[in-house]
Short mmCIF file of C-alpha atoms in Angstrom, two decimals:
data_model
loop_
_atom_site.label_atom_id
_atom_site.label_comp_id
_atom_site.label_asym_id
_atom_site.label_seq_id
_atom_site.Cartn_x
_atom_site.Cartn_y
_atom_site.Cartn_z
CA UNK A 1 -20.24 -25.97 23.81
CA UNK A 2 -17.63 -24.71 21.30
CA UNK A 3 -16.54 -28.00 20.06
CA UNK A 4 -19.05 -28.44 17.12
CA UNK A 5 -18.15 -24.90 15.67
CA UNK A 6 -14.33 -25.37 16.42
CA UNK A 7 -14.52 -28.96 14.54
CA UNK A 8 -15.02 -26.88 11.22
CA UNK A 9 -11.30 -24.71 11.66
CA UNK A 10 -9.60 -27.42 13.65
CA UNK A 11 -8.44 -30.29 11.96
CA UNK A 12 -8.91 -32.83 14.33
CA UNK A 13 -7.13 -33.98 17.52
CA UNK A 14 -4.51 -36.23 16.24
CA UNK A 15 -1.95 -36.37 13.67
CA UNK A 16 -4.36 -39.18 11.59
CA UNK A 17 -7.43 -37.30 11.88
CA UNK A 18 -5.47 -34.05 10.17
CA UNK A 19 -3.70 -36.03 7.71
CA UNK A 20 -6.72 -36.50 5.28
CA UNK A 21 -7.11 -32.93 5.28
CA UNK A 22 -3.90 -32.18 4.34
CA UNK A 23 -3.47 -34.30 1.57
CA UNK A 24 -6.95 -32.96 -0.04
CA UNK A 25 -5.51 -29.22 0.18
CA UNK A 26 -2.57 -29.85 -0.97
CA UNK A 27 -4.20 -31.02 -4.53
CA UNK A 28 -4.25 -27.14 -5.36
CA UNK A 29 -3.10 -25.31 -2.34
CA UNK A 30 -0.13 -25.72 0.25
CA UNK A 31 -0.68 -26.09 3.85
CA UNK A 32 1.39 -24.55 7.33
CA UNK A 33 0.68 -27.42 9.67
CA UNK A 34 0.70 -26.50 13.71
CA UNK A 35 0.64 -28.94 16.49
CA UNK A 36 -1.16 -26.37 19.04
CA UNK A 37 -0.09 -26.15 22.11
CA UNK A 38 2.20 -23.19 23.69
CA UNK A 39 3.71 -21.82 27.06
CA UNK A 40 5.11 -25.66 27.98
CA UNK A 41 7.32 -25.81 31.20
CA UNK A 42 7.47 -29.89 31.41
CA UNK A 43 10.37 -31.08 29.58
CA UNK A 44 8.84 -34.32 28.58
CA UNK A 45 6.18 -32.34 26.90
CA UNK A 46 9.01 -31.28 24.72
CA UNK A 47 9.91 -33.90 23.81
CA UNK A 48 6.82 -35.10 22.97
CA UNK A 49 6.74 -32.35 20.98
CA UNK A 50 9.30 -32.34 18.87
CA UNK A 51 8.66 -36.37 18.56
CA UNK A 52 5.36 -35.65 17.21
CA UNK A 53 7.01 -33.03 14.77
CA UNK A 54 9.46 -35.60 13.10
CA UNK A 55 7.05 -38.17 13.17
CA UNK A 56 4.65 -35.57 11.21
CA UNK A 57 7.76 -35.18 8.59
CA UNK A 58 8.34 -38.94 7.82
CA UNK A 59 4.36 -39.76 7.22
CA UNK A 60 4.61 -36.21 4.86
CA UNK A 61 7.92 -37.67 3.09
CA UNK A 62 6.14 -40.97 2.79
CA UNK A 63 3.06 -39.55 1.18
CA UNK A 64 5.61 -37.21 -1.50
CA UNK A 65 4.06 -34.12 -0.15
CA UNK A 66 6.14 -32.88 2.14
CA UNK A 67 7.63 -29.91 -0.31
CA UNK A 68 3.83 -28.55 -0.30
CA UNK A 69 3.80 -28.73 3.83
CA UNK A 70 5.67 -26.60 5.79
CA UNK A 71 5.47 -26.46 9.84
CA UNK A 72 4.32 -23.86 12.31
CA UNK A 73 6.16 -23.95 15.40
CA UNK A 74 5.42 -22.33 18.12
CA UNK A 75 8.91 -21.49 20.32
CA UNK A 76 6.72 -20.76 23.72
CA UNK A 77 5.70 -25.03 22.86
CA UNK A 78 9.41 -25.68 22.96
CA UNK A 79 9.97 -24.44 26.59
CA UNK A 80 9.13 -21.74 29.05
CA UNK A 81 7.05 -19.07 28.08
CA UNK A 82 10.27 -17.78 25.96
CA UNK A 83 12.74 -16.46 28.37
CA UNK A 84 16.22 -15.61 27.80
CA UNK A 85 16.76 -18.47 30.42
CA UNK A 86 15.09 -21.04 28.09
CA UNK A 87 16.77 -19.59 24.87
CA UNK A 88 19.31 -22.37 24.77
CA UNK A 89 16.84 -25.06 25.34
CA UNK A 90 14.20 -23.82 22.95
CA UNK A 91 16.82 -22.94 20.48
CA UNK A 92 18.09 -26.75 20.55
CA UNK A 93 14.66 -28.28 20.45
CA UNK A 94 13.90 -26.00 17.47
CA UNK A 95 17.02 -26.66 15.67
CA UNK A 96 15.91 -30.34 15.78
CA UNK A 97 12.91 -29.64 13.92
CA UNK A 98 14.24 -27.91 11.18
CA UNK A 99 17.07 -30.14 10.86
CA UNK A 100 13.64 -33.01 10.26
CA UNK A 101 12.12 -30.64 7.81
CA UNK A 102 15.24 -30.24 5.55
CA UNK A 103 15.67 -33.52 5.69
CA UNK A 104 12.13 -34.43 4.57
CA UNK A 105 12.64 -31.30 2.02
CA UNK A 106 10.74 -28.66 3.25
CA UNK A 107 10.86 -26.24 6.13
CA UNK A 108 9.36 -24.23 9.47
CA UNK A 109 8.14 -21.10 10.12
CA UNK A 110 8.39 -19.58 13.55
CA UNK A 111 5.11 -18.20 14.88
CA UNK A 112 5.18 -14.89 16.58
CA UNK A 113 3.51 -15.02 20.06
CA UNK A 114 2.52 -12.07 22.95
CA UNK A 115 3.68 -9.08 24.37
CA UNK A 116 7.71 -9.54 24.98
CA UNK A 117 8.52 -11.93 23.15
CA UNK A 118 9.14 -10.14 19.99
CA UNK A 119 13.08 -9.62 20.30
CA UNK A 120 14.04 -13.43 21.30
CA UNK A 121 11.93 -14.84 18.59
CA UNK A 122 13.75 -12.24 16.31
CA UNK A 123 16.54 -14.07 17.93
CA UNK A 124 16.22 -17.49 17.51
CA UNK A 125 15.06 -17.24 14.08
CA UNK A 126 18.24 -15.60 12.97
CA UNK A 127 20.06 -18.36 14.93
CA UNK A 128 17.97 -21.16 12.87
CA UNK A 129 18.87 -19.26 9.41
CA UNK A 130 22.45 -19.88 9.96
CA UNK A 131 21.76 -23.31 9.08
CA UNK A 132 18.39 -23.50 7.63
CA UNK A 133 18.13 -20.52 5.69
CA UNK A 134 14.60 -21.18 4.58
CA UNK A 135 13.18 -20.59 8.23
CA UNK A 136 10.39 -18.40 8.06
CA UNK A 137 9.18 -16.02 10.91
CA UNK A 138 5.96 -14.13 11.38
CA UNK A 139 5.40 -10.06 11.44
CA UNK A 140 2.48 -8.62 13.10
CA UNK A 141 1.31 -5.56 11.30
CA UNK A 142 -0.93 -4.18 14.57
CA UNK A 143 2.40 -3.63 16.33
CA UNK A 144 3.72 -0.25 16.02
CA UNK A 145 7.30 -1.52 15.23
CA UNK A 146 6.62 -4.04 12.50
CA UNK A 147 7.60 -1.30 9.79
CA UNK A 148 11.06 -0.85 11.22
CA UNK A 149 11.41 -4.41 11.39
CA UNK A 150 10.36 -5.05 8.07
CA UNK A 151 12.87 -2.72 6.89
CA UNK A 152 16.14 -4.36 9.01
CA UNK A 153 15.34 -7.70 7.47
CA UNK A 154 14.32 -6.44 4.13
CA UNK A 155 17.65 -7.81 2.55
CA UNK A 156 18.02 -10.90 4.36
CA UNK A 157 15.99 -13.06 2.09
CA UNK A 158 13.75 -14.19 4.60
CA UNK A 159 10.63 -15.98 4.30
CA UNK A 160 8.06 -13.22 6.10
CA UNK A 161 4.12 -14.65 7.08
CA UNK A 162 2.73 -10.71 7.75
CA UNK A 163 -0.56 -11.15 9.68
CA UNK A 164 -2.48 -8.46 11.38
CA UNK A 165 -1.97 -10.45 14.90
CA UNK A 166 -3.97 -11.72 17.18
CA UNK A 167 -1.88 -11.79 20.49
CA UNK A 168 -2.65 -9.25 23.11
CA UNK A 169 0.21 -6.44 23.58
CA UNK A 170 0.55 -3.14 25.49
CA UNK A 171 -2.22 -0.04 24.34
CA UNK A 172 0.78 1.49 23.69
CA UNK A 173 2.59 -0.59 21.22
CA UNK A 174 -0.21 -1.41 18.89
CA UNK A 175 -2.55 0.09 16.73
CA UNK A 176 -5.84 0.65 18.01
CA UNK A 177 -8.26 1.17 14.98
CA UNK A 178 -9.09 -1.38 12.29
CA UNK A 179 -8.00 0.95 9.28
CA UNK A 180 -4.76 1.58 10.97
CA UNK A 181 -3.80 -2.18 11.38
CA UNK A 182 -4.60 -1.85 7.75
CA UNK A 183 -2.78 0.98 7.09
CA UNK A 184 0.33 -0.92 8.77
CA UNK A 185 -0.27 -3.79 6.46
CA UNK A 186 0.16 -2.13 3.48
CA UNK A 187 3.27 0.00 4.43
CA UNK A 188 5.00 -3.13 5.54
CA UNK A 189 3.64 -5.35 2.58
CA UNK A 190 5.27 -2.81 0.10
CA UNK A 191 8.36 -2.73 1.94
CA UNK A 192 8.18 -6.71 1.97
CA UNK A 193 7.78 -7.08 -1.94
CA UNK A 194 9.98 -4.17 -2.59
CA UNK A 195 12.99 -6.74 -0.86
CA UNK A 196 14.44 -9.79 -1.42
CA UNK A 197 12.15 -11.26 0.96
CA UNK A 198 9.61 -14.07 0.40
CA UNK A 199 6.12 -12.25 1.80
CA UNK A 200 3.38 -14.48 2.87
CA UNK A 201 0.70 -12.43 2.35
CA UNK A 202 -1.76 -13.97 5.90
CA UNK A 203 -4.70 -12.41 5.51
CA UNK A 204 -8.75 -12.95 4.78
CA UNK A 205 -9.48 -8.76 4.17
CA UNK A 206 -10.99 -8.59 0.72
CA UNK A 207 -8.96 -5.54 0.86
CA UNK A 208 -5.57 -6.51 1.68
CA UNK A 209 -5.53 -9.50 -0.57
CA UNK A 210 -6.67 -6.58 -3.28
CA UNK A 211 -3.98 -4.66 -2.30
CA UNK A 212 -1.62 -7.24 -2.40
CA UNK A 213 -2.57 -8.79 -6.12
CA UNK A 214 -2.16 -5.19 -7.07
CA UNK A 215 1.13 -4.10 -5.77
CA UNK A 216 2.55 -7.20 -7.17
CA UNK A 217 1.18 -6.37 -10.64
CA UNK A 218 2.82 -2.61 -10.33
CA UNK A 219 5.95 -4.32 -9.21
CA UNK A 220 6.38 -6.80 -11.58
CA UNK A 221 6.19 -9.52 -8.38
CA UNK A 222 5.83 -12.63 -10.10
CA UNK A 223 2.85 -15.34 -8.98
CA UNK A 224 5.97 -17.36 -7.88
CA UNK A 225 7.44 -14.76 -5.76
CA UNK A 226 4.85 -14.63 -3.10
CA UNK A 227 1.78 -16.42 -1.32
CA UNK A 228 -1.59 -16.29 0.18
CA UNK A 229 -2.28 -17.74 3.63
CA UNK A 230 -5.71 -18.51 5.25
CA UNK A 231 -6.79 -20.32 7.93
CA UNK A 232 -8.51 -23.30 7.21
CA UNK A 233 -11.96 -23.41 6.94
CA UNK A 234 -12.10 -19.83 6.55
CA UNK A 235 -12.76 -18.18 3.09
CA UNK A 236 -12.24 -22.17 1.45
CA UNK A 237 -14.18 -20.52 -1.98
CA UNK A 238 -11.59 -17.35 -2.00
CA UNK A 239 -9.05 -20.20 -1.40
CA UNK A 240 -9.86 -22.05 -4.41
CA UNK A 241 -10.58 -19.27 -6.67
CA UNK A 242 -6.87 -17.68 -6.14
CA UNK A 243 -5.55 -21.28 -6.39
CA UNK A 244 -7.31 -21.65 -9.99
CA UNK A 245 -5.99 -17.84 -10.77
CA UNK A 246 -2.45 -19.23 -10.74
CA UNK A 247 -1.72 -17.90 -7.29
CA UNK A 248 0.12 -19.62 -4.45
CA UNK A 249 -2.40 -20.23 -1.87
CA UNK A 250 -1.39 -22.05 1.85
CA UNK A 251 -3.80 -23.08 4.33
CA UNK A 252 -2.87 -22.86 7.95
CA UNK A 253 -3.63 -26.16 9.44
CA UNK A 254 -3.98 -26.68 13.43
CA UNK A 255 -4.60 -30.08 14.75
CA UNK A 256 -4.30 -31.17 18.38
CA UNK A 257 -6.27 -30.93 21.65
CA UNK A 258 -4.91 -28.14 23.03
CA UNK A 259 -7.48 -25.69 20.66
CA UNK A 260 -9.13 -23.84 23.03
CA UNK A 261 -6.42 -21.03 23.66
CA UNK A 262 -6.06 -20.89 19.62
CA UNK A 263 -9.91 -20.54 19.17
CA UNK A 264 -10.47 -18.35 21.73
CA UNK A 265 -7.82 -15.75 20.58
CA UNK A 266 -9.76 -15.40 17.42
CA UNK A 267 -12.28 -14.19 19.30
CA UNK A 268 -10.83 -11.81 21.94
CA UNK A 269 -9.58 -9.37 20.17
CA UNK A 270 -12.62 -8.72 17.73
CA UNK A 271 -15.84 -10.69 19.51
CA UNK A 272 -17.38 -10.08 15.46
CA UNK A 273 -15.24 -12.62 14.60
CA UNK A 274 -17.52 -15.18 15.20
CA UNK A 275 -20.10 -14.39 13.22
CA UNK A 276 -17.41 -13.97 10.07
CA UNK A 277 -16.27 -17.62 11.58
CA UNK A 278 -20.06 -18.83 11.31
CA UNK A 279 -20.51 -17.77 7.86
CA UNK A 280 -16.85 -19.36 7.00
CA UNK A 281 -15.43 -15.86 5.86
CA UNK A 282 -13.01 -15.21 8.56
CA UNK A 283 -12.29 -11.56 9.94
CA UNK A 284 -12.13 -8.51 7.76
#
């Protein structure tokens, strides 16, 4: 029953039904494009995985667009459900993937998942940097610790996707109001722009994305030195309309089969999402 409203923010099923999308957006936008799929177990699916990945680079490479389209990678899609057990494992499937990006010339970011997994994505990122310093990872500003972590890496000259998050934690380690989460945003967005860090800014809030054009005005953060991120299909007029502004605007791209865990999680934490995903606007 979801599938005709899903078709409109997923891509398609397959690498060649996403394609075409990508290569309109990236006329005046950039694009994060994820595979979905998460919490594998079978090593084959792996595989598969990281297959589909470097088969994704060469057709980008091919087209000349792969320095406007980086990946999304999910770790919990390159193993268990991210156990220190797995680390190894994960860590060497991952390390494949970047190693296909820089090749192609562009790069991954690491997606931030559920409650626990926190520290050993902290950890495998850092592990990919030593190599591929342009590895990205994801901040969620709902969790109570975000601030402090945005503070140890604030020199590291990371590439930092701050979202609000969507991934169910603890009562006690999150934020429980909306204004708070916003709140959070903010005080980790300064510190992010105050840094040597690359901040994604990955929000739809009217708000934030206020906010954020005006703390990089009163801090002399240039147009180059930071970026929008939306999913697609949400907010595409606010997409353009930064684009034409000069800004840097990337549209998070999921393609696959596996959408129903990614769709759903839109929903569960704030069931009003779907009528901001109806009218196109995403959440506020």
């Amino acid at each position: 029953m979801a599938r005709p409203l899903v078709s409109r923010f997923i891509a398609g099923d397959s690498l060649e039904a996403a394609l075409p999308v990508v290569r309109e957006l990236v006329q005046d936008r950039y694009v994060s494009l994820d595979h979905l799929g998460e919490f594998t177990t079978d090593d084959s699916i792996v595989r598969d995985a990281v297959t589909l990945y470097t088969d994704v680079l060469d057709k980008l490479a091919d087209d000349g667009i792969a320095d406007r389209v980086e990946l999304s990678v999910k770790l919990s899609s390159l193993g268990s459900a991210l156990t220190r057990d797995a680390f190894p494992a994960t860590l060497a499937a991952a390390q494949e993937i970047c190693a296909a990006a820089d090749a192609a010339g562009t790069c991954v970011t690491v997606d931030m998942e559920g409650a626990g997994t926190t520290d050993l994505t902290l950890s495998v990122v850092r592990e990919l940097r030593r190599d591929f310093p342009k590895t990205g990872l994801v901040l969620q500003a709902h969790l109570r610790r975000t601030e402090s972590d945005c503070r140890e890496i604030a020199n590291s000259g990371t590439r930092v996707r701050l979202c609000k998050g969507a991934y169910q934690h603890p009562a006690d380690a999150v934020y429980s109001t909306r204004e708070e989460v916003r709140e959070s945003f903010r005080r980790c967005l300064s510190i992010l722009v105050s840094s040597d860090t690359y901040p994604m800014v990955a929000t739809h809030d009217p708000r934030l994305i206020d906010f954020a054009a005006g703390l990089a005005a009163r801090t002399k953060c240039g147009r180059g030195d930071f970026e929008y991120q939306m999913f697609y299909g949400i907010r595409p007029a606010e997409q353009v309309r930064l684009a034409a502004e000069g800004a840097k605007v990337r549209v998070y791209v999921p393609f696959g089969t596996e959408w129903y865990p990614y769709f759903m999680r839109r929903l569960a934490e704030h069931p009003s999402n779907l009528f901001f995903l109806l009218r196109g606007e995403g959440p506020a």
